[in-house]
Amino acid sequence: MITEFKMPKMGESISEATIISWLKNVGDFVEAEETILEVATDKVDSDVPAPVSGVITEIRFQKDDVVEVGTVLALIDSSQQIADSSLQSAEKVQNSEVVSPNKVEVSQPKTDNRKLTTNPNAFISPLVISIAQKENLSIEELQTITGSGTDGRLQKSDVFSYLKNRKYPLKSIPQPTTQNLQPTTFPKPKINFVEGKDRIVEMDRMRKMIADHMVYSKQTSPHVTSYIEVDVTNLVNWRNENKDKFQEKHNEKLTFTPVFVQSVAKAIVDFPMINVSVDEKNIIVHNDINIGMATALPSGNLIVPVVKNANEKELVALAKDVNNLAEASRNNKLKPEQIQGSTFTISNVGTFGSLMGTPIINQPEVAILALGIIKKRPEVITTEKGDEIAIRSMMYLSLSFDHRVVDGFLGGSFLRKVGDYLEQFDASTTI
């Protein structure tokens, strides 16, 4: 009795996953629900259990292969005879021919590549960019390939299919000039490596993805950053007075982050054109307000879990969401859908003592907000008695935005509105 072991559905809107490693080999006996495979979707790693007990007779995909949901990954012989004599069967199977890795083939109509138009704003994953670099594909040529994934997303199989049928060079695609490829004014700096003192650390998979995504974002969006300073004394006093009560009542920590999320969500309601994505010459205005929280992992890497529909939740619900997502991040327990669908991102650089930051936009969003450290300083304030010097809790906010669709008026107005909500926080808010 042969059972097909398929790539499971990893979450809403996720159509494929990358194989990290097999924990079992052909010929091994596995128990039902035993983890036999590790896969990755975006930045989240997940364990995949065996659907039945039996002996693995065939593995069709290997490490680093990108496989669509529902595709057969392996075959498991779950017959009682093999289950009872697993060792003998395993030795027999080990001598059998191992099927080489297959590529996922996506059926799509033949296209005359010379008639394709370039889409400079199409989302391209770090994996696809890596393939393009190895195959000497320019970013302009990559953007002409029709994607077969969700919402037209470009997949690994699309690139391989294009390379197989490519007629090169294509006159309709701008080719890099010699001047761009070979700078003549400044050579690449030499890295001095001292043998016995310096050491080489290879980037892990997540760090490579972050690096590719950040470079892609800077190449795609013309970044502009604006700054404001806000007085959050009322917020700080309220939190100090209520954090113990909040812990006792809700068994949750009360941090500043849920208030930051709430203020950003309110400001997005006031300025919905900051909650958009760019699709070629079109602007996609998102109805849902999903706030991503840039979160540092123990490994030093970064991940962005998402608070969904933040504008519809009260402060207590936001605090629970923020704490649950942060805890899941630290323990590598995030589900794929928990890092999908953000429409705006915040980065609390003040957590690490930074006064302010110039964050890089989390594509395909058009803006990201950095929140600096809260510091007490003497400030001049206006009272009924006139100007006075008082000790206030101050912080800097910095907004990086995509100047293709967000101009200074919109970016500055949105940033000021976030600051107003923080400064005007109601100290009588109950928990």
Coordinates of C-alpha atoms in Angstrom, one line a residue:
M1 CA 0.0 0.0 0.0
I2 CA 1.8 3.1 -1.3
T3 CA 0.9 6.5 0.2
E4 CA 1.8 9.7 -1.5
F5 CA 3.5 12.2 0.8
K6 CA 2.5 15.7 -0.5
M7 CA 3.6 19.2 0.3
P8 CA 0.9 20.3 2.8
K9 CA -0.9 23.6 2.7
M10 CA 1.2 26.0 4.8
G11 CA -1.2 28.8 5.2
E12 CA -3.6 31.2 3.3
S13 CA -2.1 32.6 0.1
I14 CA 1.0 30.4 0.3
S15 CA 1.4 28.3 -2.8
E16 CA 4.9 26.9 -2.5
A17 CA 7.7 26.1 0.0
T18 CA 11.4 25.5 -0.1
I19 CA 12.9 22.2 1.2
I20 CA 15.5 22.8 3.9
S21 CA 16.4 19.2 4.7
W22 CA 15.1 15.7 4.9
L23 CA 15.4 14.1 8.3
K24 CA 14.9 10.6 6.8
N25 CA 16.3 8.8 3.8
V26 CA 15.0 6.3 1.3
G27 CA 14.7 3.0 3.0
D28 CA 14.1 4.5 6.5
F29 CA 11.1 3.4 8.5
V30 CA 9.0 6.3 9.8
E31 CA 6.1 6.5 12.4
A32 CA 2.9 8.4 11.6
E33 CA 3.2 12.0 12.8
E34 CA 7.0 11.8 13.0
T35 CA 8.8 14.8 11.6
I36 CA 10.6 13.8 8.4
L37 CA 11.0 17.0 6.5
E38 CA 11.8 20.7 7.2
V39 CA 10.5 23.3 4.8
A40 CA 10.6 27.1 4.6
T41 CA 8.0 29.6 3.4
D42 CA 9.5 33.1 3.2
K43 CA 11.4 33.3 6.5
V44 CA 9.4 30.8 8.6
D45 CA 10.7 27.2 9.0
S46 CA 8.2 24.4 9.5
D47 CA 8.3 20.7 10.4
V48 CA 6.3 18.4 8.2
P49 CA 5.2 15.0 9.8
A50 CA 4.7 11.7 8.0
P51 CA 1.0 11.0 7.2
V52 CA 1.4 7.3 7.9
S53 CA 3.8 4.7 9.3
G54 CA 5.9 2.9 6.7
V55 CA 9.1 2.8 4.7
I56 CA 10.1 5.6 2.5
T57 CA 10.6 4.1 -1.0
E58 CA 11.1 7.2 -3.1
I59 CA 12.1 10.9 -2.5
R60 CA 11.4 13.2 -5.5
F61 CA 12.8 16.5 -4.3
Q62 CA 16.0 17.5 -2.6
K63 CA 17.4 20.3 -0.5
D64 CA 16.7 23.9 -1.8
D65 CA 14.1 22.7 -4.3
V66 CA 11.0 24.9 -4.4
V67 CA 7.8 22.8 -4.4
E68 CA 4.2 23.8 -4.9
V69 CA 1.6 22.9 -2.4
G70 CA 0.0 19.6 -3.2
T71 CA 2.9 18.2 -5.1
V72 CA 4.0 14.6 -4.2
L73 CA 7.3 14.8 -2.3
A74 CA 7.9 11.2 -1.6
L75 CA 6.3 7.7 -1.5
I76 CA 5.8 5.7 1.7
D77 CA 5.0 2.0 1.7
S78 CA 2.6 1.7 4.6
S79 CA 1.7 -2.0 4.1
Q80 CA 1.6 -4.1 7.3
Q81 CA 4.2 -6.5 5.9
I82 CA 6.8 -3.7 5.5
A83 CA 5.8 -2.2 8.8
D84 CA 6.5 -5.5 10.6
S85 CA 9.8 -6.1 8.8
S86 CA 10.9 -2.6 8.4
L87 CA 14.7 -3.3 8.8
Q88 CA 14.7 -6.0 6.1
S89 CA 12.6 -3.9 3.7
A90 CA 14.8 -0.8 4.4
E91 CA 17.9 -2.7 3.4
K92 CA 16.2 -3.8 0.2
V93 CA 15.0 -0.4 -0.7
Q94 CA 18.4 1.2 -0.1
N95 CA 19.7 -0.9 -3.0
S96 CA 17.0 0.3 -5.3
E97 CA 17.4 3.2 -7.7
V98 CA 17.0 6.6 -6.1
V99 CA 14.9 8.9 -8.2
S100 CA 16.7 12.2 -9.0
P101 CA 15.2 15.5 -8.0
N102 CA 12.5 16.8 -10.3
K103 CA 11.6 20.3 -11.1
V104 CA 8.1 21.5 -10.7
E105 CA 6.8 22.1 -14.2
V106 CA 4.0 24.7 -14.5
S107 CA 2.0 24.5 -17.7
Q108 CA 1.6 27.8 -19.4
P109 CA 1.0 29.0 -22.9
K110 CA 4.0 29.6 -25.2
T111 CA 4.8 33.3 -25.3
D112 CA 6.8 35.3 -27.8
N113 CA 9.3 36.8 -25.4
R114 CA 10.1 39.6 -27.7
K115 CA 6.5 41.0 -27.3
L116 CA 6.6 41.0 -23.5
T117 CA 6.6 44.4 -21.7
T118 CA 8.7 45.1 -18.7
N119 CA 7.0 45.4 -15.3
P120 CA 9.5 47.3 -13.2
N121 CA 7.3 47.0 -10.0
A122 CA 6.6 43.3 -10.1
F123 CA 7.5 41.5 -6.8
I124 CA 10.6 39.3 -7.2
S125 CA 11.5 36.9 -4.4
P126 CA 15.1 36.7 -3.1
L127 CA 15.2 33.1 -4.4
V128 CA 14.3 34.1 -7.9
I129 CA 16.9 36.9 -7.8
S130 CA 19.5 34.4 -6.7
I131 CA 18.6 32.2 -9.7
A132 CA 18.8 35.2 -12.0
Q133 CA 22.2 36.1 -10.8
K134 CA 23.5 32.5 -11.4
E135 CA 22.0 32.5 -14.9
N136 CA 23.2 36.0 -15.8
L137 CA 19.7 37.3 -16.2
S138 CA 19.3 41.1 -15.9
I139 CA 16.6 42.5 -13.6
E140 CA 15.0 44.1 -16.6
E141 CA 14.8 40.8 -18.4
L142 CA 13.6 39.0 -15.3
Q143 CA 10.7 41.5 -15.0
T144 CA 9.4 40.5 -18.5
I145 CA 8.7 36.9 -17.4
T146 CA 5.0 36.1 -16.8
G147 CA 4.5 34.7 -13.3
S148 CA 2.2 31.7 -12.7
G149 CA 2.0 32.1 -8.9
T150 CA -0.6 33.7 -6.8
D151 CA -1.4 37.2 -8.1
G152 CA 1.0 36.7 -10.9
R153 CA 4.0 36.1 -8.6
L154 CA 7.1 34.9 -10.4
Q155 CA 8.1 31.4 -9.4
K156 CA 11.3 29.4 -9.8
S157 CA 9.7 27.2 -12.5
D158 CA 8.7 30.2 -14.5
V159 CA 12.3 31.3 -14.7
F160 CA 13.5 27.8 -15.7
S161 CA 10.8 27.6 -18.4
Y162 CA 11.8 31.0 -19.7
L163 CA 15.5 30.1 -19.8
K164 CA 14.7 26.9 -21.7
N165 CA 12.8 28.8 -24.5
R166 CA 14.7 32.1 -24.4
K167 CA 15.8 33.7 -27.6
Y168 CA 18.7 35.9 -26.6
P169 CA 19.5 38.8 -27.0
L170 CA 16.0 40.4 -27.0
K171 CA 15.9 43.8 -28.6
S172 CA 12.9 44.9 -26.5
I173 CA 14.9 44.5 -23.2
P174 CA 17.4 47.1 -22.2
Q175 CA 20.8 45.5 -21.9
P176 CA 23.4 46.7 -19.4
T177 CA 26.1 48.8 -20.9
T178 CA 29.8 48.2 -20.5
Q179 CA 30.1 51.4 -18.5
N180 CA 27.6 50.0 -16.0
L181 CA 29.3 46.7 -15.7
Q182 CA 32.9 47.9 -15.5
P183 CA 33.3 51.1 -13.5
T184 CA 36.5 52.7 -14.5
T185 CA 36.8 55.4 -11.8
F186 CA 36.9 53.3 -8.6
P187 CA 38.0 49.7 -8.2
K188 CA 36.3 47.4 -5.8
P189 CA 38.0 47.7 -2.4
K190 CA 40.2 44.8 -1.4
I191 CA 39.2 43.0 1.8
N192 CA 42.3 42.4 4.0
F193 CA 42.1 38.9 5.5
V194 CA 44.6 38.1 8.2
E195 CA 45.2 34.3 8.3
G196 CA 44.9 33.0 11.8
K197 CA 43.2 36.0 13.2
D198 CA 40.2 36.8 10.9
R199 CA 37.5 34.2 10.2
I200 CA 34.9 33.7 7.6
V201 CA 31.3 33.2 8.6
E202 CA 28.9 32.0 5.9
M203 CA 25.5 33.7 5.8
D204 CA 22.7 31.4 6.9
R205 CA 19.6 31.1 4.7
M206 CA 17.6 33.7 6.5
R207 CA 20.4 36.3 6.4
K208 CA 20.8 35.7 2.6
M209 CA 17.1 36.4 2.1
I210 CA 17.2 39.5 4.3
A211 CA 20.2 40.8 2.3
D212 CA 18.6 40.2 -1.0
H213 CA 15.3 41.7 0.1
M214 CA 17.0 44.9 1.4
V215 CA 19.0 45.3 -1.8
Y216 CA 15.9 44.8 -3.9
S217 CA 14.0 47.4 -1.9
K218 CA 16.7 50.0 -2.3
Q219 CA 16.9 49.3 -6.0
T220 CA 13.1 49.5 -6.4
S221 CA 12.0 52.4 -4.2
P222 CA 13.6 55.9 -4.1
H223 CA 13.8 56.2 -0.3
V224 CA 13.1 59.5 1.5
T225 CA 13.2 59.8 5.3
S226 CA 11.4 62.4 7.4
Y227 CA 11.8 63.0 11.2
I228 CA 9.8 64.4 14.0
E229 CA 10.2 64.6 17.8
V230 CA 7.3 63.8 20.1
D231 CA 6.6 64.2 23.8
V232 CA 5.3 60.9 25.2
T233 CA 5.4 61.9 28.9
N234 CA 1.7 61.1 29.4
L235 CA 2.0 57.7 27.7
V236 CA 5.1 56.8 29.8
N237 CA 3.4 57.8 33.0
W238 CA 0.2 55.9 32.1
R239 CA 2.2 52.7 31.3
N240 CA 4.2 52.9 34.5
E241 CA 1.0 53.2 36.5
N242 CA -0.8 50.4 34.8
K243 CA 1.8 47.7 33.8
D244 CA 1.4 45.8 37.0
K245 CA -2.4 46.0 37.0
F246 CA -2.4 44.9 33.4
Q247 CA -0.2 41.9 34.2
E248 CA -2.4 40.8 37.1
K249 CA -5.7 41.3 35.2
H250 CA -4.8 39.9 31.7
N251 CA -1.6 37.9 32.5
E252 CA 0.1 39.9 29.7
K253 CA 3.0 42.3 29.7
L254 CA 2.1 45.9 28.9
T255 CA 4.8 47.3 26.5
F256 CA 4.7 50.5 24.4
T257 CA 4.4 48.5 21.2
P258 CA 0.6 48.0 21.2
V259 CA 0.2 51.7 21.7
F260 CA 2.5 52.4 18.8
V261 CA 0.5 49.9 16.6
Q262 CA -2.7 51.6 17.6
S263 CA -1.5 55.1 16.8
V264 CA -0.1 54.0 13.4
A265 CA -3.4 52.2 12.6
K266 CA -5.4 55.4 13.5
A267 CA -3.1 57.5 11.3
I268 CA -3.5 55.2 8.4
V269 CA -7.3 55.5 8.6
D270 CA -6.7 59.3 8.3
F271 CA -4.2 58.9 5.4
P272 CA -5.2 55.7 3.5
M273 CA -2.8 56.5 0.6
I274 CA 0.1 55.5 2.9
N275 CA -1.4 52.0 3.1
V276 CA -0.7 51.1 -0.6
S277 CA 1.4 49.0 -2.9
V278 CA 2.7 49.9 -6.4
D279 CA 1.8 47.6 -9.3
E280 CA 3.6 48.9 -12.4
K281 CA 1.7 52.1 -13.2
N282 CA -1.2 51.3 -10.7
I283 CA -1.5 52.0 -7.0
I284 CA -3.2 49.3 -5.0
V285 CA -5.0 50.8 -2.0
H286 CA -5.4 48.1 0.7
N287 CA -8.6 48.0 2.7
D288 CA -7.1 46.0 5.6
I289 CA -4.6 47.6 7.9
N290 CA -2.1 45.0 8.8
I291 CA 0.9 46.2 10.8
G292 CA 4.2 44.4 10.6
M293 CA 6.5 44.5 13.6
A294 CA 10.2 44.1 12.8
T295 CA 11.4 41.7 15.4
A296 CA 15.0 40.7 16.3
L297 CA 15.6 36.9 16.7
P298 CA 18.1 35.3 19.1
S299 CA 20.2 34.4 16.1
G300 CA 20.6 38.1 15.2
N301 CA 18.3 37.8 12.2
L302 CA 15.1 39.8 11.6
I303 CA 11.5 38.7 11.0
V304 CA 8.3 40.7 10.6
P305 CA 5.2 39.1 12.2
V306 CA 2.0 40.9 11.4
V307 CA -0.9 42.3 13.5
K308 CA -3.9 41.8 11.3
N309 CA -6.7 44.4 11.1
A310 CA -5.0 46.5 13.8
N311 CA -7.5 49.3 13.4
E312 CA -10.4 47.1 14.5
K313 CA -8.8 46.0 17.8
E314 CA -8.8 47.6 21.3
L315 CA -5.6 48.1 23.2
V316 CA -6.0 44.9 25.2
A317 CA -6.4 42.8 22.1
L318 CA -3.4 44.5 20.5
A319 CA -1.3 43.8 23.5
K320 CA -2.1 40.1 23.4
D321 CA -1.4 40.0 19.7
V322 CA 1.9 41.8 20.0
N323 CA 3.0 39.5 22.9
N324 CA 1.9 36.3 21.2
L325 CA 3.7 37.2 18.0
A326 CA 6.9 38.3 19.8
E327 CA 6.9 35.1 21.8
A328 CA 6.4 32.9 18.8
S329 CA 9.2 34.8 17.0
R330 CA 11.7 34.1 19.8
N331 CA 10.8 30.4 19.9
N332 CA 10.7 29.9 16.1
K333 CA 7.0 29.0 16.4
L334 CA 5.5 31.5 13.9
K335 CA 3.1 30.1 11.4
P336 CA 3.6 31.1 7.7
E337 CA 0.3 33.1 7.7
Q338 CA 1.6 35.2 10.7
I339 CA 4.2 36.8 8.5
Q340 CA 2.1 37.3 5.5
G341 CA 0.0 40.3 4.3
S342 CA 1.5 43.3 6.1
T343 CA 0.6 46.6 4.6
F344 CA 2.7 48.9 6.8
T345 CA 5.7 48.1 9.0
I346 CA 7.1 49.6 12.2
S347 CA 10.6 49.1 13.6
N348 CA 11.3 49.8 17.3
V349 CA 15.0 50.7 17.0
G350 CA 14.8 52.3 20.5
T351 CA 14.8 48.8 21.9
F352 CA 18.5 48.6 21.2
G353 CA 19.2 52.1 22.5
S354 CA 19.1 53.9 19.1
L355 CA 18.1 57.5 19.1
M356 CA 16.6 57.2 15.6
G357 CA 16.9 55.2 12.5
T358 CA 16.5 55.3 8.7
P359 CA 14.7 52.0 8.0
I360 CA 14.5 50.3 4.6
I361 CA 11.0 49.8 3.2
N362 CA 9.5 46.3 3.5
Q363 CA 8.5 45.6 0.0
P364 CA 5.9 45.7 -1.5
E365 CA 4.8 48.4 1.1
V366 CA 5.6 52.1 0.5
A367 CA 6.5 53.2 4.0
I368 CA 8.1 52.1 7.2
L369 CA 8.2 53.8 10.6
A370 CA 11.2 53.7 13.0
L371 CA 10.6 54.5 16.7
G372 CA 13.6 55.7 18.7
I373 CA 14.5 55.3 22.3
I374 CA 12.4 57.2 24.9
K375 CA 14.7 59.6 26.9
K376 CA 14.0 62.1 29.6
R377 CA 15.3 65.5 28.8
P378 CA 14.7 69.1 30.0
E379 CA 12.3 70.7 27.6
V380 CA 10.7 74.2 27.3
I381 CA 6.9 73.8 27.7
T382 CA 4.1 76.3 27.7
T383 CA 1.9 76.5 30.8
E384 CA -0.6 78.9 32.2
K385 CA 2.3 80.7 33.8
G386 CA 4.2 81.0 30.5
D387 CA 7.2 79.1 29.3
E388 CA 8.9 76.7 31.8
I389 CA 11.6 74.1 31.7
A390 CA 10.4 70.6 32.7
I391 CA 11.6 67.1 32.5
R392 CA 9.8 65.3 29.7
S393 CA 10.0 61.9 28.1
M394 CA 10.9 62.5 24.4
M395 CA 11.4 60.3 21.4
Y396 CA 12.2 60.6 17.7
L397 CA 10.0 59.1 14.9
S398 CA 11.4 58.6 11.4
L399 CA 9.4 57.6 8.4
S400 CA 11.0 56.2 5.2
F401 CA 8.7 56.3 2.3
D402 CA 8.7 55.5 -1.4
H403 CA 8.9 58.7 -3.3
R404 CA 7.3 57.2 -6.4
V405 CA 3.9 57.4 -4.8
V406 CA 4.4 59.2 -1.5
D407 CA 5.4 62.9 -1.6
G408 CA 6.6 65.0 1.2
F409 CA 3.2 66.4 2.0
L410 CA 1.6 63.0 2.5
G411 CA 4.6 61.5 4.3
G412 CA 5.1 64.5 6.6
S413 CA 1.3 64.7 7.3
F414 CA 1.1 61.0 8.2
L415 CA 4.2 61.1 10.4
R416 CA 2.9 64.2 12.2
K417 CA -0.5 62.5 12.8
V418 CA 1.2 59.5 14.3
G419 CA 3.1 61.8 16.6
D420 CA -0.1 63.6 17.6
Y421 CA -1.8 60.4 18.6
L422 CA 1.1 59.5 20.8
E423 CA 1.4 62.9 22.4
Q424 CA -2.4 63.1 22.9
F425 CA -2.6 59.6 24.5
D426 CA -5.5 59.6 27.0
A427 CA -3.9 59.0 30.5
S428 CA -7.3 58.0 31.7
T429 CA -7.5 55.0 29.4
T430 CA -8.7 51.9 31.3
I431 CA -7.4 48.4 31.0

